[in-house]
Amino acid sequence: MNAKAWTGLALATWVAGCAMAPAPAPVAIVKDGELAIPADYKSWKATLLYIQRPDAKQIREIYVNDIGAGTKPGDMFANGSVSVMEIYAAKAAADGTLEKGADGRLVKGNLAKVFVMGKNAGWGKDPAEQPANGDWVYSAFMPDGKTKAPDPIAACRTCHATNPAIGPSKDYFARYDEFLASLKK
Ligand code: HEC
């Protein structure tokens, strides 16, 4: 076979290879503020509930979808991972003292905000999306889960990226260690 024939064969093989394994369709780009709260997040099994934040007078509850729940310790979250965090006001007495339940925990008051972060291929690359947090994007909503909260998204990025306890080694996921430990149960 001459060189030209070899090239033809190689090309045919390449084309056939492409036909057998079509490239996955690119994921639509979702930017900061565009990521919606998934309607079914309350049914996600991977959770960290009753996170006590007396400093902020809050209780926070984290939900992670099944893709995110497939993460192994030391791994980064896979594309398609989504986490929703509900932020509740902690109930306080008239003098501001935080109430405690019989279990010693803060008592949930009203839902104040719902935050969401999700990652996918090519997300988080808009020049306005700074500081870079890998492929994660962020949105913040009021308790109805639909009305945008006034929280500036740049602040989400700054804290999740530059807080020494979070950052790239935890894949920007603040409760990384605790979350992965919870999955082993
Ligand atoms: C000052 C730091 C800070 C800022 C600002 C911040 N976060 Fe977080 N975030 C945290 C911490 C810490 C946690 C873990 C829960 C806790 O301890 O309160 C967390 C948890 C989360 C989680 C659950 C997954 C995880 O990382 O553990 C989501 C989702 C989230 N934040 C989204 C947001 C969004 C959206 C914004 C902006 C509107 C935001 N965060 C702003 C520090 C921050």
PDB file of C-alpha atoms and ligand atoms in Angstrom:
ATOM      1  CA  MET A   1       0.000   0.000   0.000  1.00  0.00           C
ATOM      2  CA  ASN A   2       1.375   3.402  -0.903  1.00  0.00           C
ATOM      3  CA  ALA A   3       1.387   6.417   1.385  1.00  0.00           C
ATOM      4  CA  LYS A   4      -1.791   7.818  -0.124  1.00  0.00           C
ATOM      5  CA  ALA A   5      -3.688   4.583   0.509  1.00  0.00           C
ATOM      6  CA  TRP A   6      -2.455   4.497   4.119  1.00  0.00           C
ATOM      7  CA  THR A   7      -3.713   8.015   4.646  1.00  0.00           C
ATOM      8  CA  GLY A   8      -7.073   7.013   3.198  1.00  0.00           C
ATOM      9  CA  LEU A   9      -7.265   4.013   5.516  1.00  0.00           C
ATOM     10  CA  ALA A  10      -6.301   6.066   8.539  1.00  0.00           C
ATOM     11  CA  LEU A  11      -8.939   8.636   7.663  1.00  0.00           C
ATOM     12  CA  ALA A  12     -11.593   5.946   7.191  1.00  0.00           C
ATOM     13  CA  THR A  13     -10.702   4.447  10.588  1.00  0.00           C
ATOM     14  CA  TRP A  14     -10.854   7.879  12.193  1.00  0.00           C
ATOM     15  CA  VAL A  15     -14.240   8.615  10.682  1.00  0.00           C
ATOM     16  CA  ALA A  16     -15.563   5.186  11.738  1.00  0.00           C
ATOM     17  CA  GLY A  17     -14.176   5.775  15.245  1.00  0.00           C
ATOM     18  CA  CYS A  18     -16.068   9.033  15.451  1.00  0.00           C
ATOM     19  CA  ALA A  19     -19.259   7.360  14.298  1.00  0.00           C
ATOM     20  CA  MET A  20     -18.925   4.727  17.027  1.00  0.00           C
ATOM     21  CA  ALA A  21     -18.236   7.156  19.843  1.00  0.00           C
ATOM     22  CA  PRO A  22     -20.005  10.417  19.134  1.00  0.00           C
ATOM     23  CA  ALA A  23     -18.668  13.305  21.159  1.00  0.00           C
ATOM     24  CA  PRO A  24     -21.065  14.092  24.000  1.00  0.00           C
ATOM     25  CA  ALA A  25     -23.298  17.058  23.231  1.00  0.00           C
ATOM     26  CA  PRO A  26     -21.793  20.153  24.856  1.00  0.00           C
ATOM     27  CA  VAL A  27     -23.573  21.232  28.024  1.00  0.00           C
ATOM     28  CA  ALA A  28     -25.355  24.585  27.783  1.00  0.00           C
ATOM     29  CA  ILE A  29     -23.410  27.270  29.616  1.00  0.00           C
ATOM     30  CA  VAL A  30     -25.118  28.462  32.793  1.00  0.00           C
ATOM     31  CA  LYS A  31     -23.752  31.613  34.413  1.00  0.00           C
ATOM     32  CA  ASP A  32     -23.786  33.011  37.930  1.00  0.00           C
ATOM     33  CA  GLY A  33     -27.341  33.961  38.844  1.00  0.00           C
ATOM     34  CA  GLU A  34     -28.819  31.720  36.124  1.00  0.00           C
ATOM     35  CA  LEU A  35     -28.611  28.429  37.993  1.00  0.00           C
ATOM     36  CA  ALA A  36     -32.113  27.635  39.284  1.00  0.00           C
ATOM     37  CA  ILE A  37     -33.031  25.721  42.419  1.00  0.00           C
ATOM     38  CA  PRO A  38     -33.833  22.161  41.288  1.00  0.00           C
ATOM     39  CA  ALA A  39     -37.491  21.511  42.156  1.00  0.00           C
ATOM     40  CA  ASP A  40     -36.776  18.094  43.682  1.00  0.00           C
ATOM     41  CA  TYR A  41     -33.826  18.954  45.925  1.00  0.00           C
ATOM     42  CA  LYS A  42     -35.719  18.090  49.128  1.00  0.00           C
ATOM     43  CA  SER A  43     -35.777  14.483  47.944  1.00  0.00           C
ATOM     44  CA  TRP A  44     -31.979  14.300  47.577  1.00  0.00           C
ATOM     45  CA  LYS A  45     -30.631  11.775  50.044  1.00  0.00           C
ATOM     46  CA  ALA A  46     -27.187  13.298  50.651  1.00  0.00           C
ATOM     47  CA  THR A  47     -27.620  16.017  53.259  1.00  0.00           C
ATOM     48  CA  LEU A  48     -25.954  17.855  56.098  1.00  0.00           C
ATOM     49  CA  LEU A  49     -28.828  19.075  58.244  1.00  0.00           C
ATOM     50  CA  TYR A  50     -29.021  21.354  61.282  1.00  0.00           C
ATOM     51  CA  ILE A  51     -25.631  23.020  60.736  1.00  0.00           C
ATOM     52  CA  GLN A  52     -25.382  25.294  63.772  1.00  0.00           C
ATOM     53  CA  ARG A  53     -24.254  28.855  63.069  1.00  0.00           C
ATOM     54  CA  PRO A  54     -24.915  30.747  66.322  1.00  0.00           C
ATOM     55  CA  ASP A  55     -22.411  33.377  65.160  1.00  0.00           C
ATOM     56  CA  ALA A  56     -24.731  34.246  62.279  1.00  0.00           C
ATOM     57  CA  LYS A  57     -27.905  33.391  64.263  1.00  0.00           C
ATOM     58  CA  GLN A  58     -28.685  30.814  61.622  1.00  0.00           C
ATOM     59  CA  ILE A  59     -29.228  27.140  60.933  1.00  0.00           C
ATOM     60  CA  ARG A  60     -28.125  25.918  57.532  1.00  0.00           C
ATOM     61  CA  GLU A  61     -29.097  22.747  55.690  1.00  0.00           C
ATOM     62  CA  ILE A  62     -27.152  21.390  52.733  1.00  0.00           C
ATOM     63  CA  TYR A  63     -28.538  19.072  50.056  1.00  0.00           C
ATOM     64  CA  VAL A  64     -26.415  17.432  47.326  1.00  0.00           C
ATOM     65  CA  ASN A  65     -27.738  15.698  44.216  1.00  0.00           C
ATOM     66  CA  ASP A  66     -26.936  12.082  43.338  1.00  0.00           C
ATOM     67  CA  ILE A  67     -24.045  13.006  41.035  1.00  0.00           C
ATOM     68  CA  GLY A  68     -22.417  14.987  43.838  1.00  0.00           C
ATOM     69  CA  ALA A  69     -23.135  12.171  46.296  1.00  0.00           C
ATOM     70  CA  GLY A  70     -20.993   9.894  44.108  1.00  0.00           C
ATOM     71  CA  THR A  71     -17.856  11.833  45.086  1.00  0.00           C
ATOM     72  CA  LYS A  72     -15.104   9.811  46.768  1.00  0.00           C
ATOM     73  CA  PRO A  73     -12.812  11.306  49.448  1.00  0.00           C
ATOM     74  CA  GLY A  74     -10.000  13.236  47.796  1.00  0.00           C
ATOM     75  CA  ASP A  75     -11.864  13.472  44.484  1.00  0.00           C
ATOM     76  CA  MET A  76     -13.330  16.585  42.948  1.00  0.00           C
ATOM     77  CA  PHE A  77     -17.088  16.710  42.381  1.00  0.00           C
ATOM     78  CA  ALA A  78     -18.146  15.360  38.961  1.00  0.00           C
ATOM     79  CA  ASN A  79     -19.712  17.562  36.312  1.00  0.00           C
ATOM     80  CA  GLY A  80     -23.450  17.740  36.977  1.00  0.00           C
ATOM     81  CA  SER A  81     -23.010  18.095  40.745  1.00  0.00           C
ATOM     82  CA  VAL A  82     -25.412  20.522  42.418  1.00  0.00           C
ATOM     83  CA  SER A  83     -25.685  21.605  46.044  1.00  0.00           C
ATOM     84  CA  VAL A  84     -28.527  23.591  47.572  1.00  0.00           C
ATOM     85  CA  MET A  85     -28.179  25.268  50.962  1.00  0.00           C
ATOM     86  CA  GLU A  86     -31.191  26.510  52.935  1.00  0.00           C
ATOM     87  CA  ILE A  87     -30.477  29.261  55.429  1.00  0.00           C
ATOM     88  CA  TYR A  88     -32.886  29.525  58.367  1.00  0.00           C
ATOM     89  CA  ALA A  89     -33.010  32.254  60.976  1.00  0.00           C
ATOM     90  CA  ALA A  90     -32.437  30.772  64.440  1.00  0.00           C
ATOM     91  CA  LYS A  91     -35.296  31.562  66.850  1.00  0.00           C
ATOM     92  CA  ALA A  92     -34.372  34.102  69.484  1.00  0.00           C
ATOM     93  CA  ALA A  93     -35.998  35.448  72.638  1.00  0.00           C
ATOM     94  CA  ALA A  94     -36.999  39.122  72.790  1.00  0.00           C
ATOM     95  CA  ASP A  95     -33.597  39.972  74.302  1.00  0.00           C
ATOM     96  CA  GLY A  96     -31.823  38.335  71.373  1.00  0.00           C
ATOM     97  CA  THR A  97     -30.756  35.161  73.221  1.00  0.00           C
ATOM     98  CA  LEU A  98     -30.897  32.230  70.836  1.00  0.00           C
ATOM     99  CA  GLU A  99     -33.428  29.574  71.799  1.00  0.00           C
ATOM    100  CA  LYS A 100     -32.303  25.978  72.225  1.00  0.00           C
ATOM    101  CA  GLY A 101     -34.425  22.871  71.805  1.00  0.00           C
ATOM    102  CA  ALA A 102     -34.468  19.877  74.188  1.00  0.00           C
ATOM    103  CA  ASP A 103     -31.699  18.413  72.005  1.00  0.00           C
ATOM    104  CA  GLY A 104     -29.503  21.451  72.728  1.00  0.00           C
ATOM    105  CA  ARG A 105     -29.661  22.666  69.152  1.00  0.00           C
ATOM    106  CA  LEU A 106     -30.754  26.016  67.833  1.00  0.00           C
ATOM    107  CA  VAL A 107     -34.411  26.114  66.842  1.00  0.00           C
ATOM    108  CA  LYS A 108     -35.317  26.743  63.209  1.00  0.00           C
ATOM    109  CA  GLY A 109     -37.206  29.941  62.522  1.00  0.00           C
ATOM    110  CA  ASN A 110     -38.183  31.232  59.110  1.00  0.00           C
ATOM    111  CA  LEU A 111     -36.364  30.215  55.961  1.00  0.00           C
ATOM    112  CA  ALA A 112     -34.351  33.309  54.997  1.00  0.00           C
ATOM    113  CA  LYS A 113     -32.536  32.409  51.765  1.00  0.00           C
ATOM    114  CA  VAL A 114     -31.803  29.483  49.473  1.00  0.00           C
ATOM    115  CA  PHE A 115     -28.329  29.285  47.903  1.00  0.00           C
ATOM    116  CA  VAL A 116     -27.278  26.966  45.098  1.00  0.00           C
ATOM    117  CA  MET A 117     -23.996  26.037  43.449  1.00  0.00           C
ATOM    118  CA  GLY A 118     -23.524  23.696  40.508  1.00  0.00           C
ATOM    119  CA  LYS A 119     -20.628  22.678  38.297  1.00  0.00           C
ATOM    120  CA  ASN A 120     -20.356  21.551  34.724  1.00  0.00           C
ATOM    121  CA  ALA A 121     -17.911  21.539  31.837  1.00  0.00           C
ATOM    122  CA  GLY A 122     -17.094  25.088  30.763  1.00  0.00           C
ATOM    123  CA  TRP A 123     -19.125  26.817  33.499  1.00  0.00           C
ATOM    124  CA  GLY A 124     -17.648  29.666  35.536  1.00  0.00           C
ATOM    125  CA  LYS A 125     -15.462  30.912  32.671  1.00  0.00           C
ATOM    126  CA  ASP A 126     -17.173  34.238  31.948  1.00  0.00           C
ATOM    127  CA  PRO A 127     -14.725  37.103  32.585  1.00  0.00           C
ATOM    128  CA  ALA A 128     -17.210  38.530  35.105  1.00  0.00           C
ATOM    129  CA  GLU A 129     -17.134  35.289  37.105  1.00  0.00           C
ATOM    130  CA  GLN A 130     -14.281  36.168  39.433  1.00  0.00           C
ATOM    131  CA  PRO A 131     -12.474  34.924  41.382  1.00  0.00           C
ATOM    132  CA  ALA A 132     -12.428  31.649  39.441  1.00  0.00           C
ATOM    133  CA  ASN A 133     -13.933  28.711  41.323  1.00  0.00           C
ATOM    134  CA  GLY A 134     -13.183  25.925  38.865  1.00  0.00           C
ATOM    135  CA  ASP A 135     -16.360  25.055  36.961  1.00  0.00           C
ATOM    136  CA  TRP A 136     -18.788  26.117  39.720  1.00  0.00           C
ATOM    137  CA  VAL A 137     -21.470  28.801  39.319  1.00  0.00           C
ATOM    138  CA  TYR A 138     -23.647  30.296  42.065  1.00  0.00           C
ATOM    139  CA  SER A 139     -27.136  31.727  42.569  1.00  0.00           C
ATOM    140  CA  ALA A 140     -28.943  33.103  45.607  1.00  0.00           C
ATOM    141  CA  PHE A 141     -32.714  33.222  46.105  1.00  0.00           C
ATOM    142  CA  MET A 142     -35.284  34.418  48.586  1.00  0.00           C
ATOM    143  CA  PRO A 143     -37.319  31.763  50.505  1.00  0.00           C
ATOM    144  CA  ASP A 144     -39.672  31.166  47.561  1.00  0.00           C
ATOM    145  CA  GLY A 145     -36.650  29.716  45.751  1.00  0.00           C
ATOM    146  CA  LYS A 146     -37.417  31.860  42.681  1.00  0.00           C
ATOM    147  CA  THR A 147     -37.012  35.538  43.551  1.00  0.00           C
ATOM    148  CA  LYS A 148     -33.343  36.512  43.338  1.00  0.00           C
ATOM    149  CA  ALA A 149     -31.714  37.492  46.624  1.00  0.00           C
ATOM    150  CA  PRO A 150     -29.689  40.718  46.640  1.00  0.00           C
ATOM    151  CA  ASP A 151     -26.506  38.916  47.757  1.00  0.00           C
ATOM    152  CA  PRO A 152     -23.624  39.757  45.415  1.00  0.00           C
ATOM    153  CA  ILE A 153     -22.376  36.611  43.721  1.00  0.00           C
ATOM    154  CA  ALA A 154     -18.791  37.892  43.752  1.00  0.00           C
ATOM    155  CA  ALA A 155     -18.898  37.460  47.548  1.00  0.00           C
ATOM    156  CA  CYS A 156     -19.846  33.769  47.174  1.00  0.00           C
ATOM    157  CA  ARG A 157     -16.897  33.277  44.851  1.00  0.00           C
ATOM    158  CA  THR A 158     -14.449  35.164  47.046  1.00  0.00           C
ATOM    159  CA  CYS A 159     -15.298  33.259  50.216  1.00  0.00           C
ATOM    160  CA  HIS A 160     -15.511  29.807  48.621  1.00  0.00           C
ATOM    161  CA  ALA A 161     -12.247  30.403  46.695  1.00  0.00           C
ATOM    162  CA  THR A 162     -10.071  32.249  49.181  1.00  0.00           C
ATOM    163  CA  ASN A 163     -11.190  30.984  52.603  1.00  0.00           C
ATOM    164  CA  PRO A 164      -8.202  28.784  53.564  1.00  0.00           C
ATOM    165  CA  ALA A 165     -10.591  26.124  54.868  1.00  0.00           C
ATOM    166  CA  ILE A 166     -12.360  25.890  51.492  1.00  0.00           C
ATOM    167  CA  GLY A 167     -10.611  26.756  48.204  1.00  0.00           C
ATOM    168  CA  PRO A 168      -9.477  24.531  45.345  1.00  0.00           C
ATOM    169  CA  SER A 169      -8.205  21.643  47.516  1.00  0.00           C
ATOM    170  CA  LYS A 170     -11.812  21.138  48.717  1.00  0.00           C
ATOM    171  CA  ASP A 171     -13.188  21.763  45.231  1.00  0.00           C
ATOM    172  CA  TYR A 172     -14.663  25.036  46.611  1.00  0.00           C
ATOM    173  CA  PHE A 173     -17.158  22.991  48.672  1.00  0.00           C
ATOM    174  CA  ALA A 174     -17.102  24.438  52.176  1.00  0.00           C
ATOM    175  CA  ARG A 175     -18.263  21.347  54.060  1.00  0.00           C
ATOM    176  CA  TYR A 176     -16.208  18.968  51.871  1.00  0.00           C
ATOM    177  CA  ASP A 177     -14.654  16.823  54.642  1.00  0.00           C
ATOM    178  CA  GLU A 178     -17.831  16.597  56.681  1.00  0.00           C
ATOM    179  CA  PHE A 179     -19.954  15.882  53.633  1.00  0.00           C
ATOM    180  CA  LEU A 180     -17.739  13.054  52.362  1.00  0.00           C
ATOM    181  CA  ALA A 181     -17.564  11.553  55.869  1.00  0.00           C
ATOM    182  CA  SER A 182     -21.377  11.610  56.017  1.00  0.00           C
ATOM    183  CA  LEU A 183     -21.600   9.556  52.800  1.00  0.00           C
ATOM    184  CA  LYS A 184     -19.741   6.617  54.344  1.00  0.00           C
ATOM    185  CA  LYS A 185     -22.445   6.073  56.958  1.00  0.00           C
TER     186      LYS A 185
HETATM  187  C1  HEC B   1     -18.035  34.400  54.143  1.00  0.00           C
HETATM  188  C2  HEC B   1     -17.955  33.132  53.446  1.00  0.00           C
HETATM  189  C3  HEC B   1     -19.068  32.666  52.518  1.00  0.00           C
HETATM  190  C4  HEC B   1     -19.789  33.390  51.614  1.00  0.00           C
HETATM  191  C5  HEC B   1     -19.732  34.868  51.325  1.00  0.00           C
HETATM  192  C6  HEC B   1     -20.664  32.438  50.950  1.00  0.00           C
HETATM  193  N1  HEC B   1     -20.471  31.187  51.438  1.00  0.00           N
HETATM  194 FE1  HEC B   1     -21.400  29.508  50.807  1.00  0.00          FE
HETATM  195  N2  HEC B   1     -20.632  28.526  52.380  1.00  0.00           N
HETATM  196  C7  HEC B   1     -19.736  29.022  53.299  1.00  0.00           C
HETATM  197  C8  HEC B   1     -19.564  28.068  54.377  1.00  0.00           C
HETATM  198  C9  HEC B   1     -18.626  28.204  55.561  1.00  0.00           C
HETATM  199  C10 HEC B   1     -20.416  26.987  54.088  1.00  0.00           C
HETATM  200  C11 HEC B   1     -20.675  25.722  54.927  1.00  0.00           C
HETATM  201  C12 HEC B   1     -21.923  25.893  55.789  1.00  0.00           C
HETATM  202  C13 HEC B   1     -21.651  26.724  57.009  1.00  0.00           C
HETATM  203  O1  HEC B   1     -20.751  26.418  57.786  1.00  0.00           O
HETATM  204  O2  HEC B   1     -22.359  27.731  57.221  1.00  0.00           O
HETATM  205  C14 HEC B   1     -21.024  27.298  52.789  1.00  0.00           C
HETATM  206  C15 HEC B   1     -21.831  26.412  52.111  1.00  0.00           C
HETATM  207  C16 HEC B   1     -22.413  26.658  50.897  1.00  0.00           C
HETATM  208  C17 HEC B   1     -23.149  25.702  50.127  1.00  0.00           C
HETATM  209  C18 HEC B   1     -23.286  24.223  50.459  1.00  0.00           C
HETATM  210  C19 HEC B   1     -22.088  23.434  49.859  1.00  0.00           C
HETATM  211  C20 HEC B   1     -20.770  23.734  50.534  1.00  0.00           C
HETATM  212  O3  HEC B   1     -19.955  24.473  49.931  1.00  0.00           O
HETATM  213  O4  HEC B   1     -20.548  23.278  51.674  1.00  0.00           O
HETATM  214  C21 HEC B   1     -23.643  26.354  49.049  1.00  0.00           C
HETATM  215  C22 HEC B   1     -24.516  25.781  47.954  1.00  0.00           C
HETATM  216  C23 HEC B   1     -23.200  27.726  49.129  1.00  0.00           C
HETATM  217  N3  HEC B   1     -22.434  27.890  50.263  1.00  0.00           N
HETATM  218  C24 HEC B   1     -23.505  28.714  48.220  1.00  0.00           C
HETATM  219  C25 HEC B   1     -23.157  30.048  48.401  1.00  0.00           C
HETATM  220  C26 HEC B   1     -23.679  31.122  47.589  1.00  0.00           C
HETATM  221  C27 HEC B   1     -24.617  30.981  46.424  1.00  0.00           C
HETATM  222  C28 HEC B   1     -23.142  32.279  48.101  1.00  0.00           C
HETATM  223  C29 HEC B   1     -23.365  33.701  47.649  1.00  0.00           C
HETATM  224  C30 HEC B   1     -24.724  34.163  47.500  1.00  0.00           C
HETATM  225  C31 HEC B   1     -22.286  31.891  49.215  1.00  0.00           C
HETATM  226  N4  HEC B   1     -22.327  30.539  49.368  1.00  0.00           N
HETATM  227  C32 HEC B   1     -21.561  32.797  49.965  1.00  0.00           C
HETATM  228  C33 HEC B   1     -19.103  30.219  53.212  1.00  0.00           C
HETATM  229  C34 HEC B   1     -19.529  31.274  52.418  1.00  0.00           C
END
